């Protein structure tokens, strides 16, 4: 039984792990959402007895292994939950895609916090507006265009990002499209036509029975304005 | 023979790969620094025939394998060049550290480009000043404090970040300290005393014969104001 540790009130970075565990049908506890779970998370982060302390949530406990960083967590659990290819070169490519998701997520976060987390959004609104415009006009097309390109070039077809089977990159792309639609609905309406394969993959992932059930359940935390994707109309197109 | 592809005029993100290859005594070509090398790099990035195109430089060619993302490159070459442990749990921990280096590097970049790369630094100076202050006061202590903590807790002693042998995380930490001293000399003078183990590790890496030779050579591109670390006095403490 995996133990996931992440902030209990947001999807945030933890959601890429939750989605993979759900899609893989893995048994896991979302520890910080249990009673006193956030305390347990903070103890693990701060205890001087943890030899390899994660830098920040999310992190995952798998027996004696404690692993932080979303991409590293997914690389660790991927093969065990059937969401990573066995072939080493394909697994490396999958990981590379996930690392690019990580970069994209950091940029999404910084649209509302371009100065830093010390200040509330309301205290960095002019900077956020300026950064969000660049993000909408330059960065969404760059990242989404790259996903579209690699889907187009996949020798096994454009049903999946890697090979001909579901991987954690597919569930991550689902989350990116979901979140971008929540945070930047106008910008997305204008541009989704430019990456039809990525949108189609999003739709296929959404229709997977395990993902559909998860998204209807209370385990899926709704998007909200404490998370990475925030619906601030003034930051949309 | 590895082929590294990265912008030829800066250390940038490529430097974490260069340093590891140099420390491991690996044979490699720094392709974009050769005649017409940047064209070769752009062809690989843009050719529709590349099935798994990297999102951005740096990337590395190892026979048929093409791999982008610094942390993935290092994970791929680490074992072959003797800079990663054989034990799987230790290798995962090493990778997790490198992913945290990646996050830190992105934040360092954004001190001078908090709005985005569309604008010159001169066009986002007020935002940069505000972000750099938060970076100096909150983020340098957070990241460097974490490196100090994990050095303190290493059961094999604080000579290395992972186990009792040199790894690519050590060469990366060397580069972080070098770069921070270049970009934020005042802030570093004030705070280096708070992480003596990290500074001592920097010094040991600097004294490694291969690294010392590399840093004296023309293969080491000097720091400059097109790179990630930039000496802008107005952004320093």
Short mmCIF file of C-alpha atoms in Angstrom, two decimals:
data_model
loop_
_atom_site.label_atom_id
_atom_site.label_comp_id
_atom_site.label_asym_id
_atom_site.label_seq_id
_atom_site.Cartn_x
_atom_site.Cartn_y
_atom_site.Cartn_z
CA UNK A 1 0.00 0.00 0.00
CA UNK A 2 1.52 3.29 -1.12
CA UNK A 3 1.31 6.31 1.16
CA UNK A 4 1.02 9.62 -0.65
CA UNK A 5 1.74 12.83 1.25
CA UNK A 6 0.47 16.09 -0.17
CA UNK A 7 -1.47 19.17 0.86
CA UNK A 8 -5.01 17.98 1.51
CA UNK A 9 -6.91 20.95 0.10
CA UNK A 10 -5.56 21.23 -3.41
CA UNK A 11 -4.91 19.14 -6.47
CA UNK A 12 -1.57 20.87 -7.01
CA UNK A 13 1.47 18.84 -7.89
CA UNK A 14 0.12 15.86 -5.98
CA UNK A 15 -2.60 15.39 -8.56
CA UNK A 16 -0.18 13.97 -11.15
CA UNK A 17 0.61 11.22 -8.67
CA UNK A 18 -3.01 10.69 -7.61
CA UNK A 19 -4.12 10.36 -11.24
CA UNK A 20 -1.43 7.80 -12.03
CA UNK A 21 -2.21 5.74 -8.93
CA UNK A 22 -5.93 5.88 -9.77
CA UNK A 23 -5.41 4.98 -13.43
CA UNK A 24 -3.19 2.09 -12.41
CA UNK A 25 -5.73 0.84 -9.87
CA UNK A 26 -3.06 1.05 -7.16
CA UNK A 27 -3.88 0.74 -3.48
CA UNK A 28 -2.83 3.94 -1.74
CA UNK A 29 -3.57 6.19 1.19
CA UNK A 30 -3.78 9.95 0.67
CA UNK A 31 -2.34 10.40 4.13
CA UNK A 32 -2.64 14.15 4.66
CA UNK A 33 -6.36 13.95 3.92
CA UNK A 34 -6.85 11.58 6.85
CA UNK A 35 -7.34 12.71 10.46
CA UNK A 36 -4.12 14.42 11.70
CA UNK A 37 -2.59 13.53 8.37
CA UNK A 38 -1.04 16.94 7.74
CA UNK A 39 0.79 16.63 11.06
CA UNK A 40 2.12 13.26 9.97
CA UNK A 41 3.31 14.83 6.71
CA UNK A 42 5.06 17.69 8.49
CA UNK A 43 6.73 15.28 10.90
CA UNK A 44 8.21 13.33 7.99
CA UNK A 45 9.37 16.55 6.33
CA UNK A 46 10.93 17.94 9.48
CA UNK A 47 12.09 14.96 11.53
CA UNK A 48 15.87 14.92 11.92
CA UNK A 49 15.69 11.15 11.75
CA UNK A 50 14.69 11.06 8.10
CA UNK A 51 17.94 10.33 6.28
CA UNK A 52 16.65 11.34 2.84
CA UNK A 53 14.12 14.12 3.49
CA UNK A 54 12.11 15.34 0.49
CA UNK A 55 12.49 19.03 -0.30
CA UNK A 56 8.72 19.52 -0.38
CA UNK A 57 5.42 17.68 -0.83
CA UNK A 58 4.35 15.65 -2.66
CA UNK A 59 6.29 12.62 -1.55
CA UNK A 60 5.47 8.95 -1.46
CA UNK A 61 6.29 6.20 0.99
CA UNK A 62 6.67 2.75 -0.48
CA UNK A 63 7.80 0.51 2.35
CA UNK A 64 11.24 1.79 3.31
CA UNK A 65 11.52 4.04 0.27
CA UNK A 66 10.62 7.70 0.68
CA UNK A 67 10.63 9.58 -2.60
CA UNK A 68 9.85 13.19 -3.42
CA UNK A 69 9.58 15.12 -6.70
CA UNK A 70 6.59 14.20 -8.88
CA UNK A 71 8.64 12.92 -11.81
CA UNK A 72 10.78 10.73 -9.55
CA UNK A 73 7.69 9.37 -7.78
CA UNK A 74 6.11 8.48 -11.12
CA UNK A 75 9.32 6.93 -12.38
CA UNK A 76 9.43 4.84 -9.22
CA UNK A 77 5.82 3.62 -9.24
CA UNK A 78 5.25 3.58 -13.02
CA UNK A 79 6.46 0.04 -13.75
CA UNK A 80 4.74 -1.45 -10.69
CA UNK A 81 1.35 0.03 -11.55
CA UNK A 82 1.54 -0.74 -15.26
CA UNK A 83 1.93 2.84 -16.42
CA UNK A 84 5.49 2.73 -17.77
CA UNK A 85 7.03 0.71 -20.58
CA UNK A 86 9.52 -2.05 -19.79
CA UNK A 87 11.93 -1.02 -22.54
CA UNK A 88 14.64 1.22 -21.04
CA UNK A 89 14.80 3.70 -23.93
CA UNK A 90 11.02 4.10 -23.92
CA UNK A 91 11.01 4.57 -20.13
CA UNK A 92 13.69 7.27 -20.47
CA UNK A 93 11.59 9.04 -23.11
CA UNK A 94 8.53 8.80 -20.88
CA UNK A 95 10.49 10.32 -18.00
CA UNK A 96 11.75 13.11 -20.24
CA UNK A 97 8.14 13.96 -21.15
CA UNK A 98 7.18 14.03 -17.48
CA UNK A 99 10.08 16.37 -16.69
CA UNK A 100 8.74 18.71 -19.35
CA UNK A 101 5.32 18.51 -17.66
CA UNK A 102 7.11 19.52 -14.45
CA UNK A 103 8.58 22.58 -16.14
CA UNK A 104 5.20 23.53 -17.55
CA UNK A 105 3.54 23.19 -14.12
CA UNK A 106 6.14 25.51 -12.56
CA UNK A 107 5.40 28.12 -15.22
CA UNK A 108 1.65 27.73 -14.68
CA UNK A 109 2.18 28.36 -10.96
CA UNK A 110 4.23 31.44 -11.65
CA UNK A 111 1.49 33.07 -13.72
CA UNK A 112 -0.19 34.00 -10.43
CA UNK A 113 2.97 34.14 -8.33
CA UNK A 114 5.68 35.66 -10.54
CA UNK A 115 7.41 37.32 -7.59
CA UNK A 116 7.23 34.51 -5.07
CA UNK A 117 5.12 32.72 -2.52
CA UNK A 118 5.96 35.23 0.20
CA UNK A 119 3.27 37.51 -1.20
CA UNK A 120 -0.40 36.85 -1.82
CA UNK A 121 -1.60 36.96 -5.40
CA UNK A 122 -3.28 40.28 -4.61
CA UNK A 123 0.14 41.69 -3.77
CA UNK A 124 1.65 40.78 -7.15
CA UNK A 125 -1.24 41.33 -9.50
CA UNK A 126 0.36 43.74 -12.00
CA UNK A 127 3.34 41.40 -12.39
CA UNK A 128 1.00 38.43 -12.69
CA UNK A 129 -0.98 40.08 -15.47
CA UNK A 130 2.16 40.75 -17.43
CA UNK A 131 3.55 37.26 -16.92
CA UNK A 132 0.22 35.58 -17.70
CA UNK A 133 0.01 37.38 -21.04
CA UNK A 134 3.42 36.03 -22.06
CA UNK A 135 2.41 32.62 -20.75
CA UNK A 136 -0.81 32.55 -22.78
CA UNK A 137 0.75 33.85 -25.96
CA UNK A 138 4.16 32.15 -25.93
CA UNK A 139 4.28 29.31 -23.46
CA UNK A 140 0.94 27.50 -23.85
CA UNK A 141 1.54 27.21 -27.63
CA UNK A 142 5.16 26.12 -27.07
CA UNK A 143 4.36 23.36 -24.58
CA UNK A 144 1.06 22.21 -26.09
CA UNK A 145 2.59 22.35 -29.56
CA UNK A 146 5.37 20.06 -28.37
CA UNK A 147 2.89 17.55 -26.96
CA UNK A 148 1.01 17.65 -30.27
CA UNK A 149 4.27 17.10 -32.17
CA UNK A 150 5.36 14.10 -30.15
CA UNK A 151 1.88 12.58 -30.42
CA UNK A 152 2.07 13.04 -34.20
CA UNK A 153 5.48 11.40 -34.35
CA UNK A 154 4.77 8.44 -32.09
CA UNK A 155 5.53 5.46 -34.36
CA UNK A 156 2.84 3.47 -32.54
CA UNK A 157 0.20 6.10 -33.35
CA UNK A 158 -1.15 9.16 -31.62
CA UNK A 159 -3.38 7.36 -29.12
CA UNK A 160 -0.70 7.64 -26.44
CA UNK A 161 2.35 9.78 -25.80
CA UNK A 162 4.66 6.77 -25.51
CA UNK A 163 4.13 3.56 -27.44
CA UNK A 164 0.66 2.04 -27.71
CA UNK A 165 -0.26 1.86 -24.02
CA UNK A 166 -1.41 4.22 -21.34
CA UNK A 167 1.40 5.80 -19.31
CA UNK A 168 1.65 8.37 -16.56
CA UNK A 169 2.49 10.99 -19.20
CA UNK A 170 -1.00 10.49 -20.64
CA UNK A 171 -2.70 11.05 -17.28
CA UNK A 172 -0.46 14.09 -16.76
CA UNK A 173 -1.48 15.55 -20.12
CA UNK A 174 -5.13 14.98 -19.14
CA UNK A 175 -4.56 17.04 -16.00
CA UNK A 176 -2.79 19.84 -17.89
CA UNK A 177 -5.70 20.22 -20.32
CA UNK A 178 -8.25 20.07 -17.47
CA UNK A 179 -6.37 22.67 -15.50
CA UNK A 180 -5.67 25.02 -18.38
CA UNK A 181 -9.35 24.96 -19.29
CA UNK A 182 -10.17 25.88 -15.69
CA UNK A 183 -7.60 28.67 -15.40
CA UNK A 184 -7.53 30.03 -18.95
CA UNK A 185 -10.89 29.16 -20.54
CA UNK A 186 -10.79 31.98 -23.08
CA UNK A 187 -7.23 31.34 -24.17
CA UNK A 188 -7.94 27.63 -24.44
CA UNK A 189 -11.08 28.11 -26.52
CA UNK A 190 -9.04 30.11 -28.98
CA UNK A 191 -6.16 27.66 -29.22
CA UNK A 192 -7.38 24.12 -28.60
CA UNK A 193 -7.98 23.66 -32.32
CA UNK A 194 -4.21 23.82 -32.78
CA UNK A 195 -3.59 20.58 -30.85
CA UNK A 196 -6.39 18.17 -31.71
CA UNK A 197 -4.39 15.05 -30.88
CA UNK A 198 -3.61 16.30 -27.38
CA UNK A 199 -7.26 17.16 -26.78
CA UNK A 200 -8.33 13.75 -28.09
CA UNK A 201 -5.90 12.07 -25.72
CA UNK A 202 -7.31 14.15 -22.86
CA UNK A 203 -10.79 12.92 -23.80
CA UNK A 204 -9.71 9.28 -23.94
CA UNK A 205 -8.10 9.52 -20.51
CA UNK A 206 -11.20 11.23 -19.12
CA UNK A 207 -13.30 8.32 -20.39
CA UNK A 208 -11.18 5.59 -18.78
CA UNK A 209 -13.49 3.91 -16.25
CA UNK A 210 -11.05 4.34 -13.36
CA UNK A 211 -10.37 8.00 -14.15
CA UNK A 212 -14.05 8.78 -14.74
CA UNK A 213 -14.96 7.15 -11.43
CA UNK A 214 -12.14 9.01 -9.63
CA UNK A 215 -13.17 12.38 -11.05
CA UNK A 216 -16.74 11.82 -9.85
CA UNK A 217 -15.57 10.74 -6.40
CA UNK A 218 -14.71 12.81 -3.36
CA UNK A 219 -11.13 11.69 -3.72
CA UNK A 220 -10.81 14.23 -6.55
CA UNK A 221 -10.45 17.63 -4.90
CA UNK A 222 -12.17 20.33 -7.00
CA UNK A 223 -10.01 22.99 -8.61
CA UNK A 224 -9.77 26.05 -6.38
CA UNK A 225 -7.85 29.29 -5.98
CA UNK A 226 -5.28 27.84 -3.60
CA UNK A 227 -3.96 25.42 -6.18
CA UNK A 228 -1.66 25.64 -9.19
CA UNK A 229 -4.46 26.29 -11.68
CA UNK A 230 -6.48 29.32 -10.60
CA UNK A 231 -9.47 30.85 -12.31
CA UNK A 232 -8.53 34.52 -12.23
CA UNK A 233 -10.37 36.09 -15.19
CA UNK A 234 -7.94 39.02 -15.31
CA UNK A 235 -5.14 36.57 -16.14
CA UNK A 236 -7.07 34.96 -19.01
CA UNK A 237 -7.01 36.12 -22.64
CA UNK B 1 31.60 9.16 -27.62
CA UNK B 2 28.75 11.25 -26.21
CA UNK B 3 27.50 14.22 -28.20
CA UNK B 4 26.27 17.11 -26.06
CA UNK B 5 24.12 19.80 -27.68
CA UNK B 6 23.77 23.12 -25.91
CA UNK B 7 24.03 26.83 -26.60
CA UNK B 8 27.71 27.48 -27.28
CA UNK B 9 28.09 30.83 -25.54
CA UNK B 10 26.82 30.12 -22.07
CA UNK B 11 27.28 27.66 -19.22
CA UNK B 12 23.54 27.62 -18.61
CA UNK B 13 21.80 24.33 -17.98
CA UNK B 14 24.32 22.51 -20.15
CA UNK B 15 27.01 23.10 -17.57
CA UNK B 16 25.58 20.50 -15.18
CA UNK B 17 26.09 17.93 -17.92
CA UNK B 18 29.51 19.23 -18.94
CA UNK B 19 30.74 19.10 -15.34
CA UNK B 20 29.56 15.53 -14.86
CA UNK B 21 31.11 14.37 -18.12
CA UNK B 22 34.37 16.12 -17.19
CA UNK B 23 34.41 14.74 -13.64
CA UNK B 24 33.76 11.26 -14.98
CA UNK B 25 36.52 11.58 -17.57
CA UNK B 26 34.01 10.80 -20.32
CA UNK B 27 34.79 11.27 -23.99
CA UNK B 28 32.33 13.78 -25.43
CA UNK B 29 31.87 16.37 -28.12
CA UNK B 30 30.35 19.73 -27.23
CA UNK B 31 28.79 19.80 -30.68
CA UNK B 32 27.31 23.29 -30.84
CA UNK B 33 30.72 24.77 -30.03
CA UNK B 34 32.18 23.19 -33.17
CA UNK B 35 31.99 24.80 -36.64
CA UNK B 36 28.33 24.90 -37.79
CA UNK B 37 27.46 23.10 -34.59
CA UNK B 38 24.54 25.31 -33.68
CA UNK B 39 22.97 24.52 -37.06
CA UNK B 40 23.38 20.82 -36.31
CA UNK B 41 21.67 21.36 -32.95
CA UNK B 42 18.75 23.24 -34.48
CA UNK B 43 18.33 20.56 -37.15
CA UNK B 44 18.00 17.89 -34.49
CA UNK B 45 15.51 20.04 -32.56
CA UNK B 46 13.42 20.85 -35.60
CA UNK B 47 13.73 17.88 -37.93
CA UNK B 48 10.37 16.14 -38.42
CA UNK B 49 12.28 12.87 -38.61
CA UNK B 50 13.29 12.91 -34.96
CA UNK B 51 10.78 10.60 -33.30
CA UNK B 52 11.54 11.75 -29.75
CA UNK B 53 12.50 15.43 -30.05
CA UNK B 54 13.78 17.15 -26.91
CA UNK B 55 11.75 20.13 -25.77
CA UNK B 56 14.87 22.33 -25.58
CA UNK B 57 18.67 22.19 -25.22
CA UNK B 58 20.60 20.70 -23.56
CA UNK B 59 20.24 17.24 -25.00
CA UNK B 60 22.66 14.39 -25.43
CA UNK B 61 23.15 11.83 -28.15
CA UNK B 62 24.43 8.46 -27.03
CA UNK B 63 24.39 6.23 -30.10
CA UNK B 64 20.74 5.88 -31.01
CA UNK B 65 19.51 7.43 -27.77
CA UNK B 66 18.63 11.12 -27.80
CA UNK B 67 17.83 12.46 -24.36
CA UNK B 68 16.87 15.93 -23.16
CA UNK B 69 16.29 17.43 -19.71
CA UNK B 70 19.41 17.79 -17.57
CA UNK B 71 18.26 15.44 -14.83
CA UNK B 72 17.33 12.73 -17.34
CA UNK B 73 20.65 13.13 -19.15
CA UNK B 74 22.54 12.76 -15.89
CA UNK B 75 20.44 9.78 -14.86
CA UNK B 76 21.24 8.18 -18.21
CA UNK B 77 25.01 8.79 -18.20
CA UNK B 78 25.61 8.64 -14.44
CA UNK B 79 26.18 4.90 -14.07
CA UNK B 80 28.32 4.66 -17.23
CA UNK B 81 30.67 7.46 -16.14
CA UNK B 82 30.93 6.33 -12.53
CA UNK B 83 28.96 9.19 -11.03
CA UNK B 84 25.89 7.31 -9.80
CA UNK B 85 25.51 4.56 -7.22
CA UNK B 86 24.55 1.05 -8.33
CA UNK B 87 22.01 0.59 -5.56
CA UNK B 88 18.54 1.46 -6.91
CA UNK B 89 17.33 3.29 -3.79
CA UNK B 90 20.50 5.39 -3.68
CA UNK B 91 20.19 6.17 -7.41
CA UNK B 92 16.60 7.31 -6.87
CA UNK B 93 17.69 9.56 -4.02
CA UNK B 94 20.47 10.98 -6.19
CA UNK B 95 17.96 11.69 -8.95
CA UNK B 96 15.61 13.36 -6.49
CA UNK B 97 18.43 15.68 -5.42
CA UNK B 98 19.17 16.53 -9.04
CA UNK B 99 15.50 17.34 -9.67
CA UNK B 100 15.68 19.78 -6.78
CA UNK B 101 18.76 21.34 -8.38
CA UNK B 102 16.65 21.71 -11.54
CA UNK B 103 13.96 23.57 -9.59
CA UNK B 104 16.56 25.83 -8.02
CA UNK B 105 18.10 26.63 -11.42
CA UNK B 106 14.70 27.62 -12.82
CA UNK B 107 14.21 30.01 -9.91
CA UNK B 108 17.69 31.45 -10.40
CA UNK B 109 16.86 32.12 -14.05
CA UNK B 110 13.63 33.83 -13.12
CA UNK B 111 15.36 36.33 -10.83
CA UNK B 112 16.35 38.23 -13.96
CA UNK B 113 13.42 37.09 -16.12
CA UNK B 114 10.36 36.99 -13.85
CA UNK B 115 8.00 37.95 -16.68
CA UNK B 116 9.39 35.78 -19.44
CA UNK B 117 12.04 35.41 -22.10
CA UNK B 118 10.08 37.50 -24.59
CA UNK B 119 11.43 40.62 -22.91
CA UNK B 120 15.02 41.68 -22.28
CA UNK B 121 16.11 41.98 -18.68
CA UNK B 122 16.05 45.75 -19.09
CA UNK B 123 12.34 45.51 -19.89
CA UNK B 124 11.49 43.70 -16.64
CA UNK B 125 13.88 45.27 -14.19
CA UNK B 126 11.39 46.43 -11.50
CA UNK B 127 9.83 42.96 -11.40
CA UNK B 128 13.30 41.39 -11.33
CA UNK B 129 14.35 43.48 -8.36
CA UNK B 130 11.29 42.43 -6.42
CA UNK B 131 11.66 38.77 -7.29
CA UNK B 132 15.41 38.75 -6.61
CA UNK B 133 14.86 40.11 -3.09
CA UNK B 134 12.48 37.25 -2.29
CA UNK B 135 14.91 34.84 -3.89
CA UNK B 136 17.85 36.06 -1.81
CA UNK B 137 15.93 36.19 1.45
CA UNK B 138 13.69 33.11 1.18
CA UNK B 139 14.84 30.80 -1.57
CA UNK B 140 18.65 30.70 -1.26
CA UNK B 141 18.33 29.80 2.46
CA UNK B 142 15.61 27.23 1.72
CA UNK B 143 17.54 25.41 -1.00
CA UNK B 144 21.03 25.76 0.46
CA UNK B 145 19.69 24.84 3.89
CA UNK B 146 18.24 21.66 2.42
CA UNK B 147 21.59 20.72 0.84
CA UNK B 148 23.27 21.34 4.19
CA UNK B 149 20.68 19.19 5.94
CA UNK B 150 21.05 16.23 3.62
CA UNK B 151 24.85 16.46 3.82
CA UNK B 152 24.55 16.42 7.63
CA UNK B 153 22.29 13.37 7.55
CA UNK B 154 24.23 11.31 5.02
CA UNK B 155 24.99 8.13 6.97
CA UNK B 156 28.23 7.78 5.03
CA UNK B 157 29.39 11.23 6.17
CA UNK B 158 29.14 14.72 4.76
CA UNK B 159 31.88 14.42 2.16
CA UNK B 160 29.32 13.67 -0.54
CA UNK B 161 25.61 14.21 -1.05
CA UNK B 162 24.94 10.52 -1.68
CA UNK B 163 26.94 7.74 -0.07
CA UNK B 164 30.71 7.97 0.13
CA UNK B 165 31.52 8.60 -3.51
CA UNK B 166 31.40 11.48 -5.94
CA UNK B 167 28.12 11.76 -7.87
CA UNK B 168 26.67 14.18 -10.37
CA UNK B 169 24.77 15.85 -7.52
CA UNK B 170 28.13 16.89 -6.04
CA UNK B 171 29.30 18.48 -9.29
CA UNK B 172 25.91 20.19 -9.58
CA UNK B 173 26.22 21.63 -6.07
CA UNK B 174 29.69 22.89 -7.00
CA UNK B 175 28.16 24.74 -9.94
CA UNK B 176 25.34 26.22 -7.84
CA UNK B 177 27.80 27.67 -5.32
CA UNK B 178 30.07 28.99 -8.10
CA UNK B 179 27.16 30.60 -9.87
CA UNK B 180 25.52 32.07 -6.79
CA UNK B 181 28.85 33.64 -5.82
CA UNK B 182 29.07 35.17 -9.28
CA UNK B 183 25.50 36.47 -9.37
CA UNK B 184 24.87 37.29 -5.71
CA UNK B 185 28.30 37.92 -4.13
CA UNK B 186 26.98 40.14 -1.32
CA UNK B 187 24.13 37.81 -0.40
CA UNK B 188 26.48 34.85 -0.45
CA UNK B 189 29.09 36.51 1.74
CA UNK B 190 26.40 37.10 4.33
CA UNK B 191 24.99 33.59 4.26
CA UNK B 192 27.70 31.09 3.34
CA UNK B 193 28.52 30.60 7.01
CA UNK B 194 25.11 28.96 7.40
CA UNK B 195 26.00 26.00 5.17
CA UNK B 196 29.63 25.07 5.84
CA UNK B 197 29.27 21.47 4.67
CA UNK B 198 27.92 22.56 1.29
CA UNK B 199 30.76 25.06 0.87
CA UNK B 200 33.31 22.42 1.87
CA UNK B 201 31.86 20.04 -0.72
CA UNK B 202 32.10 22.81 -3.32
CA UNK B 203 35.77 23.23 -2.43
CA UNK B 204 36.49 19.52 -2.66
CA UNK B 205 34.86 19.30 -6.09
CA UNK B 206 36.81 22.39 -7.23
CA UNK B 207 40.04 20.65 -6.21
CA UNK B 208 39.36 17.43 -8.12
CA UNK B 209 42.13 17.26 -10.74
CA UNK B 210 39.70 16.80 -13.64
CA UNK B 211 37.44 19.64 -12.52
CA UNK B 212 40.36 21.95 -11.77
CA UNK B 213 41.83 21.26 -15.22
CA UNK B 214 38.44 21.77 -16.87
CA UNK B 215 37.84 25.08 -15.12
CA UNK B 216 41.23 26.36 -16.29
CA UNK B 217 40.59 25.19 -19.85
CA UNK B 218 38.81 26.92 -22.69
CA UNK B 219 36.16 24.24 -22.52
CA UNK B 220 34.79 26.08 -19.48
CA UNK B 221 32.86 29.06 -20.81
CA UNK B 222 33.18 32.02 -18.42
CA UNK B 223 30.08 33.23 -16.60
CA UNK B 224 28.42 36.02 -18.53
CA UNK B 225 25.20 38.03 -18.67
CA UNK B 226 23.53 35.80 -21.25
CA UNK B 227 23.55 32.80 -18.93
CA UNK B 228 21.47 31.67 -15.98
CA UNK B 229 23.72 33.29 -13.37
CA UNK B 230 24.08 37.00 -14.10
CA UNK B 231 26.08 39.56 -12.17
CA UNK B 232 23.54 42.38 -11.94
CA UNK B 233 24.51 44.33 -8.80
CA UNK B 234 21.01 45.78 -8.47
CA UNK B 235 19.67 42.23 -7.94
CA UNK B 236 22.20 41.44 -5.18
CA UNK B 237 21.70 42.06 -1.47
#
